[in-house]
Every structure is written in C-alpha cells, then in structure tokens.
GROMACS .gro file of C-alpha atoms in nm:
model
  132
    1MET     CA    1  -1.296  -0.934  -0.498
    2LYS     CA    2  -1.229  -1.184  -0.251
    3PRO     CA    3  -1.201  -1.104   0.115
    4ASN     CA    4  -0.926  -1.387   0.201
    5CYS     CA    5  -0.726  -1.224  -0.080
    6ALA     CA    6  -0.345  -1.344  -0.059
    7HIS     CA    7  -0.206  -1.039  -0.265
    8LEU     CA    8  -0.059  -0.742  -0.117
    9PHE     CA    9   0.022  -0.400  -0.319
   10VAL     CA   10   0.305  -0.219  -0.138
   11TYR     CA   11   0.412   0.147  -0.254
   12GLY     CA   12   0.615   0.291   0.017
   13THR     CA   13   0.824   0.226   0.339
   14LEU     CA   14   0.731  -0.133   0.333
   15LEU     CA   15   0.966  -0.174   0.006
   16ASP     CA   16   1.274  -0.100   0.245
   17THR     CA   17   1.417  -0.405   0.384
   18GLY     CA   18   1.583  -0.179   0.665
   19ASN     CA   19   1.268  -0.136   0.800
   20HIS     CA   20   1.158  -0.401   1.038
   21TYR     CA   21   0.811  -0.421   0.891
   22GLY     CA   22   0.941  -0.432   0.545
   23ALA     CA   23   1.185  -0.710   0.645
   24TYR     CA   24   0.910  -0.884   0.791
   25LEU     CA   25   0.734  -0.889   0.435
   26GLN     CA   26   1.025  -1.017   0.271
   27GLN     CA   27   1.060  -1.321   0.486
   28HIS     CA   28   0.677  -1.404   0.463
   29CYS     CA   29   0.578  -1.300   0.121
   30THR     CA   30   0.701  -1.377  -0.245
   31LEU     CA   31   0.765  -1.077  -0.485
   32LEU     CA   32   0.537  -1.152  -0.781
   33LYS     CA   33   0.584  -0.847  -1.001
   34SER     CA   34   0.566  -0.449  -1.037
   35GLY     CA   35   0.227  -0.292  -1.068
   36LYS     CA   36   0.050   0.032  -1.044
   37LEU     CA   37  -0.279   0.151  -0.872
   38GLU     CA   38  -0.489   0.425  -1.037
   39GLY     CA   39  -0.452   0.721  -0.801
   40ARG     CA   40  -0.198   0.974  -0.651
   41LEU     CA   41   0.066   0.942  -0.421
   42TYR     CA   42   0.179   1.206  -0.149
   43ASP     CA   43   0.448   1.263   0.066
   44ALA     CA   44   0.337   1.262   0.429
   45GLY     CA   45   0.670   1.322   0.593
   46GLU     CA   46   0.822   1.013   0.684
   47TYR     CA   47   0.635   0.788   0.448
   48PRO     CA   48   0.417   0.834   0.157
   49GLY     CA   49   0.009   0.791   0.132
   50ALA     CA   50  -0.168   0.675  -0.185
   51ILE     CA   51  -0.515   0.780  -0.260
   52ILE     CA   52  -0.744   0.640  -0.517
   53ASP     CA   53  -0.836   0.855  -0.778
   54THR     CA   54  -0.978   0.728  -1.110
   55ASN     CA   55  -1.022   1.068  -1.279
   56THR     CA   56  -0.685   1.177  -1.322
   57ASN     CA   57  -0.493   0.886  -1.526
   58GLN     CA   58  -0.228   0.916  -1.255
   59TYR     CA   59  -0.062   0.606  -1.103
   60VAL     CA   60   0.099   0.508  -0.768
   61HIS     CA   61   0.382   0.236  -0.874
   62GLY     CA   62   0.475  -0.034  -0.642
   63SER     CA   63   0.517  -0.420  -0.578
   64ILE     CA   64   0.278  -0.704  -0.565
   65TYR     CA   65   0.327  -0.982  -0.323
   66LEU     CA   66   0.182  -1.323  -0.229
   67MET     CA   67   0.161  -1.354   0.126
   68ASP     CA   68   0.192  -1.700   0.280
   69GLU     CA   69  -0.027  -1.649   0.559
   70PRO     CA   70  -0.258  -1.356   0.453
   71LYS     CA   71  -0.445  -1.320   0.805
   72LYS     CA   72  -0.129  -1.324   1.028
   73ILE     CA   73   0.068  -1.069   0.777
   74LEU     CA   74  -0.230  -0.840   0.743
   75ALA     CA   75  -0.279  -0.825   1.133
   76PHE     CA   76   0.092  -0.730   1.158
   77ILE     CA   77   0.078  -0.477   0.907
   78ASP     CA   78  -0.217  -0.322   1.004
   79ASP     CA   79  -0.055  -0.241   1.315
   80TYR     CA   80   0.234  -0.063   1.106
   81GLU     CA   81  -0.051   0.121   0.888
   82GLY     CA   82  -0.240   0.260   1.211
   83PHE     CA   83  -0.541   0.051   1.077
   84GLY     CA   84  -0.812  -0.113   1.289
   85ASP     CA   85  -1.061  -0.053   1.559
   86ASP     CA   86  -0.767  -0.032   1.837
   87GLN     CA   87  -0.587   0.238   1.651
   88GLU     CA   88  -0.637   0.592   1.664
   89GLN     CA   89  -0.950   0.715   1.489
   90PRO     CA   90  -0.979   0.829   1.225
   91ASN     CA   91  -0.721   0.546   1.103
   92LEU     CA   92  -0.400   0.683   0.922
   93PHE     CA   93  -0.462   0.450   0.654
   94ILE     CA   94  -0.762   0.196   0.566
   95ARG     CA   95  -0.689  -0.154   0.380
   96LYS     CA   96  -0.910  -0.207   0.098
   97LEU     CA   97  -0.906  -0.480  -0.205
   98SER     CA   98  -0.822  -0.267  -0.507
   99THR     CA   99  -0.738  -0.354  -0.883
  100ILE     CA  100  -0.371  -0.343  -0.945
  101GLU     CA  101  -0.237  -0.330  -1.307
  102THR     CA  102   0.064  -0.485  -1.440
  103ASP     CA  103   0.229  -0.510  -1.762
  104THR     CA  104   0.025  -0.838  -1.852
  105GLU     CA  105  -0.302  -0.830  -1.653
  106THR     CA  106  -0.492  -0.717  -1.329
  107ILE     CA  107  -0.465  -0.876  -0.988
  108GLU     CA  108  -0.694  -0.791  -0.710
  109CYS     CA  109  -0.473  -0.692  -0.403
  110TRP     CA  110  -0.492  -0.559  -0.061
  111VAL     CA  111  -0.353  -0.204  -0.039
  112TYR     CA  112  -0.321   0.081   0.227
  113ILE     CA  113  -0.484   0.359   0.124
  114TYR     CA  114  -0.408   0.720   0.312
  115ASN     CA  115  -0.739   0.818   0.517
  116LEU     CA  116  -0.646   1.177   0.612
  117PRO     CA  117  -0.676   1.510   0.425
  118VAL     CA  118  -0.402   1.565   0.164
  119ASP     CA  119  -0.440   1.918   0.114
  120ASP     CA  120  -0.120   2.045   0.261
  121LEU     CA  121   0.063   1.731   0.143
  122LEU     CA  122   0.339   1.742  -0.147
  123TRP     CA  123   0.180   1.550  -0.445
  124ILE     CA  124   0.456   1.298  -0.581
  125ARG     CA  125   0.369   1.337  -0.947
  126SER     CA  126   0.583   1.037  -1.051
  127GLY     CA  127   0.382   0.825  -0.833
  128ARG     CA  128   0.670   0.666  -0.724
  129TYR     CA  129   0.808   0.680  -0.372
  130LYS     CA  130   1.210   0.716  -0.322
  131LEU     CA  131   1.345   0.548  -0.027
  132GLN     CA  132   1.585   0.758   0.169
   0.00000   0.00000   0.00000
C-alpha cells in the first residue's frame, strides 16, 4: 500500500453535494467508479459509520474518487471526519488504506473507518447509506 495514495473511497454524507465537504470533493476529485469495502455499515445518527469486517461476507457500498491534491484534500476531510491528533480523542473516525473491490479490479483507497463502539447503533444491512 502506498501512503501517498490518491484514491479515496466515500460511502456516506460526503456523497451529498449539498454538504459543504461533499461539494469540495466534487470540485477537487474525479469520480472513477463504484466500489465496495468488505465490512458493515452502521447508522450513527446524522451520518453512517463503516467498520471493516472480513468474516461476514457483508459490504459497504460507495464511490471511488481520484484526488487532484491528496495531501490538501485529506487534511480538509480529516477535519470533517474528526480524525487527527488535534481532534477529540478517541477520534470519531480513523483514516486508513484499504482494498476496495470494483466490478473489474481492486483499488487501494483511503477510507474513513468508524472508531467508536457500534453495539448500540443500527446495522444498515444493505451496506448502502441513503442520503436524506
């Protein structure tokens, strides 16, 4: 995996162009294709949270973007996702490189993974977040 990866997998509120951060992604990224992450998706209230789980044969569905300036874009999105040393600890999400499956290949992407307990959250069994 490449720490300087330019791909970002998005599965939740960042898909909403009415969201300031989602609109930012649309301006600074190129949508490549749909993909899926092996794991589970939970409803955390105003947003979803994905966790990686390779033992359930469940998937989180979303979109893969190519970022034009990865460092700049990731720093901007880190703030939105509550990730970083300057954010509340433990971080709400962590950013990690993960393998995303597409219809024709796998692509290494940055993805924000939910970092808090999911015991009391509703599991979104379809793996697809529906924007309100």
